[in-house]
Short mmCIF file of C-alpha atoms in Angstrom, two decimals:
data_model
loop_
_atom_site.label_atom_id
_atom_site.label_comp_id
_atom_site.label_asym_id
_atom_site.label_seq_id
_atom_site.Cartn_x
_atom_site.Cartn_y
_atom_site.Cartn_z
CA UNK A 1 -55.10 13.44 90.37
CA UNK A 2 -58.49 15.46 89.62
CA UNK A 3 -61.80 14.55 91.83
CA UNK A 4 -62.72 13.48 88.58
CA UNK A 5 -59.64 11.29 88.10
CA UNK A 6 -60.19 9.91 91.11
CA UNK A 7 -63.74 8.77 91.52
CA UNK A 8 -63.48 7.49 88.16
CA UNK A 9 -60.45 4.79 89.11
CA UNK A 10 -61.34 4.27 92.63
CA UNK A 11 -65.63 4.80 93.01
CA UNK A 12 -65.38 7.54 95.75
CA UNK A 13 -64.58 11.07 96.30
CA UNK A 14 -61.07 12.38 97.75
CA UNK A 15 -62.46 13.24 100.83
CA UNK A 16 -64.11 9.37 101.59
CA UNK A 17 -61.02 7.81 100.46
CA UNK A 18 -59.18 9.58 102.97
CA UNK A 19 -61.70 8.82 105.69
CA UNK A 20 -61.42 5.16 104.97
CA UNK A 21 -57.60 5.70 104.96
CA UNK A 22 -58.25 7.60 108.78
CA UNK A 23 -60.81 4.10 109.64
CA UNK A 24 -58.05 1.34 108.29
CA UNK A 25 -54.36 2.94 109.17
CA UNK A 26 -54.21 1.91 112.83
CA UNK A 27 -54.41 -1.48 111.72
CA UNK A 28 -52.49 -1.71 108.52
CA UNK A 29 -49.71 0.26 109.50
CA UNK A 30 -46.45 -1.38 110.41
CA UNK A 31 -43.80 -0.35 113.24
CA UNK A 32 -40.98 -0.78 111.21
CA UNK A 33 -39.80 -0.59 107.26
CA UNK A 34 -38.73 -4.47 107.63
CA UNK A 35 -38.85 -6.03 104.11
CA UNK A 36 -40.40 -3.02 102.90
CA UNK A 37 -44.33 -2.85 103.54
CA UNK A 38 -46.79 -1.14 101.44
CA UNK A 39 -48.18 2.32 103.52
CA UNK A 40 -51.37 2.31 104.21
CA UNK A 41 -52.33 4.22 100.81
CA UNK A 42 -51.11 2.17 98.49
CA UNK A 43 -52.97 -0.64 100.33
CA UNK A 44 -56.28 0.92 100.33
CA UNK A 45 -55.91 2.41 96.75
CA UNK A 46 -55.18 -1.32 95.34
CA UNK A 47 -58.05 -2.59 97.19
CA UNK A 48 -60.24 -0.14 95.62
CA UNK A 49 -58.89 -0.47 92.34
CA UNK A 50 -59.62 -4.35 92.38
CA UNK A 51 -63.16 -3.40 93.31
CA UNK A 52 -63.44 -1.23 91.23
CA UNK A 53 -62.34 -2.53 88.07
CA UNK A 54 -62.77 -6.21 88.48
CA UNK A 55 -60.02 -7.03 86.95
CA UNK A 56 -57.51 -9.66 87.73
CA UNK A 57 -54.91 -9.17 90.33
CA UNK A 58 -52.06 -9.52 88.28
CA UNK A 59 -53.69 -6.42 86.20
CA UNK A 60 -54.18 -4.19 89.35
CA UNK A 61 -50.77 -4.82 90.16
CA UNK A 62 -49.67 -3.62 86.91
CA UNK A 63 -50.47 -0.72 87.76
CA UNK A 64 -49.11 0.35 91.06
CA UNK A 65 -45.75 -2.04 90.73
CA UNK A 66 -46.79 -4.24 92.75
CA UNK A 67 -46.69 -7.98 92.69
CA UNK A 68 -49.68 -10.22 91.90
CA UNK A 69 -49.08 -11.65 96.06
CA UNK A 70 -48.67 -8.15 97.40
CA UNK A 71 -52.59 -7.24 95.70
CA UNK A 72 -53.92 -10.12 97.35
CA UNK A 73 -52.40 -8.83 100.53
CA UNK A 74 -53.77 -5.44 99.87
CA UNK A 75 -57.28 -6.57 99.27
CA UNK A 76 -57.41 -9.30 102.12
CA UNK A 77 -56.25 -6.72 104.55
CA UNK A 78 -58.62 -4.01 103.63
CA UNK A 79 -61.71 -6.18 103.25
CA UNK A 80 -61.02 -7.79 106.71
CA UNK A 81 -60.43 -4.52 108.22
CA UNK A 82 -63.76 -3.08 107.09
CA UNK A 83 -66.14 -6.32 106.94
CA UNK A 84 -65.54 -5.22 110.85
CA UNK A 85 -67.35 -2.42 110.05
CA UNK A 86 -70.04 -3.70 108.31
CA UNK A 87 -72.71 -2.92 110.91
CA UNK A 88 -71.92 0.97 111.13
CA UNK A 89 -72.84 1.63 107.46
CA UNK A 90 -75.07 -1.41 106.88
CA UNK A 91 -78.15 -1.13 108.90
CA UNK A 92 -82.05 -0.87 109.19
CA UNK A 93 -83.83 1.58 110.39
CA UNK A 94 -84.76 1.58 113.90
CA UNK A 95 -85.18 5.02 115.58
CA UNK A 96 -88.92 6.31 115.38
CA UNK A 97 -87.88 9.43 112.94
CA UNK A 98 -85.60 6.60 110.31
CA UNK A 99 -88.89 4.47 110.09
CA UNK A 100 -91.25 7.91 109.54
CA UNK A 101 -88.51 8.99 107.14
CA UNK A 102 -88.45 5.72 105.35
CA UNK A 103 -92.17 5.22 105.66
CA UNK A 104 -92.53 8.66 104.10
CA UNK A 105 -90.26 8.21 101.30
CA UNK A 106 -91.51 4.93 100.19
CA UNK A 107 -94.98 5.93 99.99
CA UNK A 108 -94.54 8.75 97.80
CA UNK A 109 -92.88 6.53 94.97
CA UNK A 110 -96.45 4.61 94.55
CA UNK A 111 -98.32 5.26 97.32
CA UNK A 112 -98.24 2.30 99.15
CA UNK A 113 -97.96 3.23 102.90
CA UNK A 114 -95.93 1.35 105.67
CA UNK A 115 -93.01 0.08 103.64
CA UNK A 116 -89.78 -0.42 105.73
CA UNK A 117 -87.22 -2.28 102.95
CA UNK A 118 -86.69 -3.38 99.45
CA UNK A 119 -85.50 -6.92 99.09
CA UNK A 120 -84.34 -8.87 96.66
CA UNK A 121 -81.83 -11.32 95.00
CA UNK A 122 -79.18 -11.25 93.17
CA UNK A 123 -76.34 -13.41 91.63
CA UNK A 124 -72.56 -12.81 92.10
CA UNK A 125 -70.47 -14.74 89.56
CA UNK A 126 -67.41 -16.37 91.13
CA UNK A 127 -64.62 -17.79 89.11
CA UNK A 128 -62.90 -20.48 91.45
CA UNK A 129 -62.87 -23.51 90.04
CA UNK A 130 -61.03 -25.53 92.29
CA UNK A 131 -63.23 -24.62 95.07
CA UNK A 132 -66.82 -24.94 93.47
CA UNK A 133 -68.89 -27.92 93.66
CA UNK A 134 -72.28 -28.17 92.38
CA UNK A 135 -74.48 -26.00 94.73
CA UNK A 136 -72.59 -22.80 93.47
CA UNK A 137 -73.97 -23.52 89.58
CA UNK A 138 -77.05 -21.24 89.58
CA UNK A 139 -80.53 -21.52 87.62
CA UNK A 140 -78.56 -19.82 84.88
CA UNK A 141 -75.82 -22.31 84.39
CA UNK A 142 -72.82 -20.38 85.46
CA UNK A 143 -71.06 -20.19 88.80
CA UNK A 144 -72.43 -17.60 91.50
CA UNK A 145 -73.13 -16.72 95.33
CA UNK A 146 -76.76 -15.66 95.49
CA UNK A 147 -76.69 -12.15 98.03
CA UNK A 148 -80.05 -11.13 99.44
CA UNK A 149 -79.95 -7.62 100.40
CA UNK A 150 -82.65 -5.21 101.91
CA UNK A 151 -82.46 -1.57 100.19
CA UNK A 152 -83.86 1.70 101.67
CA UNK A 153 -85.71 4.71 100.41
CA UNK A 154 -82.27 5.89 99.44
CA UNK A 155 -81.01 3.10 97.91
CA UNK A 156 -78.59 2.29 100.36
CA UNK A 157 -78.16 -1.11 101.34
CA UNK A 158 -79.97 -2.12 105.26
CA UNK A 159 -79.17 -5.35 104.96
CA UNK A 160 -77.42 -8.03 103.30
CA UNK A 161 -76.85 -12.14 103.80
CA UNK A 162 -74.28 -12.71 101.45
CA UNK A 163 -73.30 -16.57 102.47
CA UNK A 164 -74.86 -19.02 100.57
CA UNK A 165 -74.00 -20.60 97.02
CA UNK A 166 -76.08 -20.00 93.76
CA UNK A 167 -78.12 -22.85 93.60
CA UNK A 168 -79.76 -21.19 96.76
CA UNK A 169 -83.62 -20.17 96.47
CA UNK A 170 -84.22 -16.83 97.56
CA UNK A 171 -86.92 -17.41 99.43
CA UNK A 172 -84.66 -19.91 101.21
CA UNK A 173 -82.21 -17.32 101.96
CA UNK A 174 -84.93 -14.68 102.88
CA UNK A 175 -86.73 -17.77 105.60
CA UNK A 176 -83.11 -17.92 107.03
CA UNK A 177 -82.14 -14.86 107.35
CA UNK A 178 -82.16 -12.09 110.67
CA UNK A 179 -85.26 -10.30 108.68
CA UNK A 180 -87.48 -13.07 108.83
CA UNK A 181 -87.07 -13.58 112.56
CA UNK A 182 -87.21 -10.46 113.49
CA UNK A 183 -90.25 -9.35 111.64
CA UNK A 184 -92.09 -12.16 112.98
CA UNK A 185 -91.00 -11.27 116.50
CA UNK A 186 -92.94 -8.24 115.44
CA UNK A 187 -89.26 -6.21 115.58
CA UNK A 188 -90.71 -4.28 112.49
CA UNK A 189 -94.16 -3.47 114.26
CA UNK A 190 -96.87 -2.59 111.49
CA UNK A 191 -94.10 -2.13 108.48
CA UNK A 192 -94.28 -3.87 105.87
CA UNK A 193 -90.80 -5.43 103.27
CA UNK A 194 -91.64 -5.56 99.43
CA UNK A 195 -90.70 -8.46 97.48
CA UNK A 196 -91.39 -9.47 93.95
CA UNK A 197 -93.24 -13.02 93.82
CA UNK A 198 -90.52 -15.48 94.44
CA UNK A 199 -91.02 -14.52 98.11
CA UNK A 200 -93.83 -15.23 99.96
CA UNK A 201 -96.74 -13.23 101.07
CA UNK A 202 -96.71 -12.64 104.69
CA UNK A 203 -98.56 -9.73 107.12
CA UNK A 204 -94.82 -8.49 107.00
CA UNK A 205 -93.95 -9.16 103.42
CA UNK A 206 -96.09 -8.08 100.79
CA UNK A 207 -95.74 -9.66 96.93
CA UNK A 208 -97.60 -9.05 93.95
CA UNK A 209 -101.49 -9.86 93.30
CA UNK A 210 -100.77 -13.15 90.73
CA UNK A 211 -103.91 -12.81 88.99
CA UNK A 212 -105.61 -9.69 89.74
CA UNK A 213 -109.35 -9.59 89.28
CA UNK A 214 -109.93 -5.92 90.08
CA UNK A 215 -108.64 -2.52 89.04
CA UNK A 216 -107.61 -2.02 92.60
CA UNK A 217 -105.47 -4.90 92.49
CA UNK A 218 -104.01 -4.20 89.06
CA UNK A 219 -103.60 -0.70 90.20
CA UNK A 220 -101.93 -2.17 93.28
CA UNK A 221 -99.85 -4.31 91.14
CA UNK A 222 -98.53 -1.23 89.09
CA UNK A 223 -97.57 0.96 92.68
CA UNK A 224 -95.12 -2.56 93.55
CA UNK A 225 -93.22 -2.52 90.50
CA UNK A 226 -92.90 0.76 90.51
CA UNK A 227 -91.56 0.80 94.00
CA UNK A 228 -89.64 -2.53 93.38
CA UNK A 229 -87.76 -0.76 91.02
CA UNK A 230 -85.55 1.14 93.21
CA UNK A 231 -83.88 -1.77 94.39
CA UNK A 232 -83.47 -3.08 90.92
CA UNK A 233 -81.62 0.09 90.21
CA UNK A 234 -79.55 -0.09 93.61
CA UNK A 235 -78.56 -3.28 92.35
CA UNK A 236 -77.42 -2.14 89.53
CA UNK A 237 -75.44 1.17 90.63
CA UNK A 238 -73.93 -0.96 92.92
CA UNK A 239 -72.45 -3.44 90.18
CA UNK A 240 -71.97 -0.78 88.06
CA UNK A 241 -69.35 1.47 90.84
CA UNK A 242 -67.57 -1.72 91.54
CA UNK A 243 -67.52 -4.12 88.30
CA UNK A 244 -65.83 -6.73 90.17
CA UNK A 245 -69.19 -7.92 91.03
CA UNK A 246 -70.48 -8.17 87.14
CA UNK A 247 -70.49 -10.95 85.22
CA UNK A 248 -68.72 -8.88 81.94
CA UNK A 249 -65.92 -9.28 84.58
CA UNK A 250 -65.46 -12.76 84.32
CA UNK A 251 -66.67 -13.63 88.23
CA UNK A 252 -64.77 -13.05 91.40
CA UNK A 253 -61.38 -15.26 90.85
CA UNK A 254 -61.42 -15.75 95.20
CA UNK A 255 -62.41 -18.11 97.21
CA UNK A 256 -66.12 -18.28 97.93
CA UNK A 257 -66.00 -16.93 101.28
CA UNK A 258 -63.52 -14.44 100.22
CA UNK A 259 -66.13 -13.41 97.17
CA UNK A 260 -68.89 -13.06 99.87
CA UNK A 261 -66.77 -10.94 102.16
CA UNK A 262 -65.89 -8.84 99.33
CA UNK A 263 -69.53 -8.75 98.26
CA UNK A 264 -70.30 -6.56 102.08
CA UNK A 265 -67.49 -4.72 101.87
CA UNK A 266 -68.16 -3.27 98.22
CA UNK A 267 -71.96 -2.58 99.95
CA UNK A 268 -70.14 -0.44 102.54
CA UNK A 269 -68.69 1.37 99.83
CA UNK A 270 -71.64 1.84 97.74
CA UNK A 271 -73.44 2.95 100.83
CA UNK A 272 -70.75 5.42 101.48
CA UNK A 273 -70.47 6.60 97.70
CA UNK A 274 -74.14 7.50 97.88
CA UNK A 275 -74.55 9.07 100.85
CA UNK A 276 -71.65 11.20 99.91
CA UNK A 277 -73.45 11.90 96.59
CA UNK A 278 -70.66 10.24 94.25
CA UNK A 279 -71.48 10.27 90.76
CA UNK A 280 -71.98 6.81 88.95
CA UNK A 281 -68.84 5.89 86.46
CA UNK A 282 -69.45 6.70 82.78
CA UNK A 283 -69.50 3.21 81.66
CA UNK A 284 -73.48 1.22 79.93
CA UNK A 285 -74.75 -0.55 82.71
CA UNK A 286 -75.84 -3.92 80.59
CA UNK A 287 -78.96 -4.86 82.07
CA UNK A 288 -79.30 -7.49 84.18
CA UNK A 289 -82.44 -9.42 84.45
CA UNK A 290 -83.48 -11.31 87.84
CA UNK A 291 -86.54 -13.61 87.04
CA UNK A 292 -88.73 -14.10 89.84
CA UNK A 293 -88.62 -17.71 91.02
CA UNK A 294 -91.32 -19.89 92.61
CA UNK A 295 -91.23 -19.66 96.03
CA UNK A 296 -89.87 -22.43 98.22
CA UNK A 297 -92.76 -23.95 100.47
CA UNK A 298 -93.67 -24.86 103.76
CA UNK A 299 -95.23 -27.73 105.10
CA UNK A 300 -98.91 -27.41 104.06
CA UNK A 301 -100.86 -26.69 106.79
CA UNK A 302 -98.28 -23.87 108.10
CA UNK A 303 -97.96 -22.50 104.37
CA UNK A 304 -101.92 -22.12 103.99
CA UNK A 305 -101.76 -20.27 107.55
CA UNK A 306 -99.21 -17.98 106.81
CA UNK A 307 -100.27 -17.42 103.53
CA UNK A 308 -103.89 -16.61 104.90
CA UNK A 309 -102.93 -14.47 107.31
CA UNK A 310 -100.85 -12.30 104.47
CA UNK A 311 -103.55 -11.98 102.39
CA UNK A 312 -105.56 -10.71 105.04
CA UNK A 313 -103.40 -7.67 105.51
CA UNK A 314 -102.43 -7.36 101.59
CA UNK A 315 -106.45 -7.25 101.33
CA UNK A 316 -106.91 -4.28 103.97
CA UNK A 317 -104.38 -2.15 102.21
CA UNK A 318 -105.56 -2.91 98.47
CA UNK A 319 -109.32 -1.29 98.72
CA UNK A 320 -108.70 1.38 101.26
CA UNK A 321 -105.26 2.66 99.01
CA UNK A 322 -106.06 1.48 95.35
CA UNK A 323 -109.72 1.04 95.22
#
């Protein structure tokens, strides 16, 4: 096949395919040619292709002669293998020069200084009926997995939680999530996450102004959607390189908790594919709207404190950057 060929059926470049066929063959390669096994390859290739294409796995098969069970096999064994791995491409930024870098990047977007991550929600449509109950039916009617993920000044993912079902809050998921606990353990020192106003405003989170009364706050307001939008648009590359995550799809047709595993393992690959410099496939990207959603609350006393306390540093950057 052409490079072309290639990263147009499978997402990635010759050369990453066959370092993820070098990461996955020790463990996917059999002793013996008892009952015939599929070579590492052909296993990796069919995972990809179900990524890639979304498509059921009777359709994949199609393709490569192989049965609707031996797909299955294909893309349990290859997401397993590299949800392992999860933590080697997935990850924040930590050493002193990855937090200038990132610091750096993010301010020249809009100008606001100090950011650290990009998060957001987003909903993965699953097609499982048998396994659903009513906590996977999202605000939007349809069946889902809502995936918090934390993008970087590259748009790489840093982070993702991708375990809990659609009717999920994403401020819920954010207040429950590694992030939260380590930024208030001050793990993050003085940088700051963006997040649209379904989150809430804390001295490590910073959210919109919701009525601005000043051209420093509207000015303020324009610099966070502005830099907001890059994880919009990660969001959207990434659903766009592996359609098995869009709704024209027809939703993952896997269990839950095999639709969340897939939902990392397709981040490692994105992550991979961009880093590498992969182009995007040819195919509209039909846009995908996340509405902001009111934030899920505290008890009152703690809410007003945080909340307080939030303001206080959203008010110290506002005049001093946007005034």
């Amino acid at each position: 096949m052409s490079e072309d060929t290639i990263q147009k059926k499978f997402r990635l470049p010759r050369q990453q395919i066959q370092q993820l066929l070098d990461l996955i063959s020790p463990d996917v390669s059999r002793q013996t040619r008892r009952n015939h096994p599929l070579s590492p390859e052909i296993q990796l290739l069919a995972a990809l292709r179900f990524y890639a294409v979304g498509s059921s796995l009777e359709v994949v098969g199609d393709g490569y002669g192989l049965s609707k069970t031996s797909v299955w096999r294909c893309v349990r064994s290859v997401t397993n293998i590299l949800l392992r791995h999860a933590t080697d491409y997935i990850r924040m930024p930590s050493a002193r020069h990855e937090v200038m870098e990132a610091r750096q990047s993010f301010h020249a977007i809009a100008g606001i200084p100090q950011i650290i991550g990009l998060v957001n929600g987003t909903l993965i449509p699953i097609a499982n009926p048998s396994a659903l109950n009513k906590a996977f039916i999202c605000r939007k009617g349809f069946a889902a997995i809502n995936v918090q993920v934390v993008v970087d000044h590259r748009g790489m993912f840093a982070d993702m939680v991708a375990k809990w079902p659609g009717s999920a809050h994403d401020s819920f998921v954010w207040a429950n999530s590694v992030e939260v606990q380590d930024a208030e353990r001050g793990f993050f020192g003085q940088s700051f996450f963006i997040g649209d106003s379904g989150y809430p405003l804390r001295t490590y989170l910073l959210n919109p102004v919701t009525n601005p009364t000043t051209r420093a706050e509207d000015n303020y307001n324009i610099a966070h959607i502005h830099t907001r939008n890059l994880v919009e648009r990660s969001i959207g590359h990434w659903k766009m390189r592996f359609r098995c995550l869009h709704k024209s799809a027809g939703g993952l047709r896997l269990k839950p908790e095999r639709c969340c595993a897939v939902a990392v393992v397709t981040a490692i690959l994105h992550n991979i594919a961009v880093s590498g410099g992969a182009a995007l496939p040819e195919e509209e990207e039909e846009e995908e709207e996340e509405e902001e959603e009111e934030g899920v609350h505290n008890p009152p006393q703690l809410r007003d404190a945080l909340h307080a306390a939030g303001v206080q540093t959203r008010q110290q950057i506002i005049p001093n950057v946007f005034g």
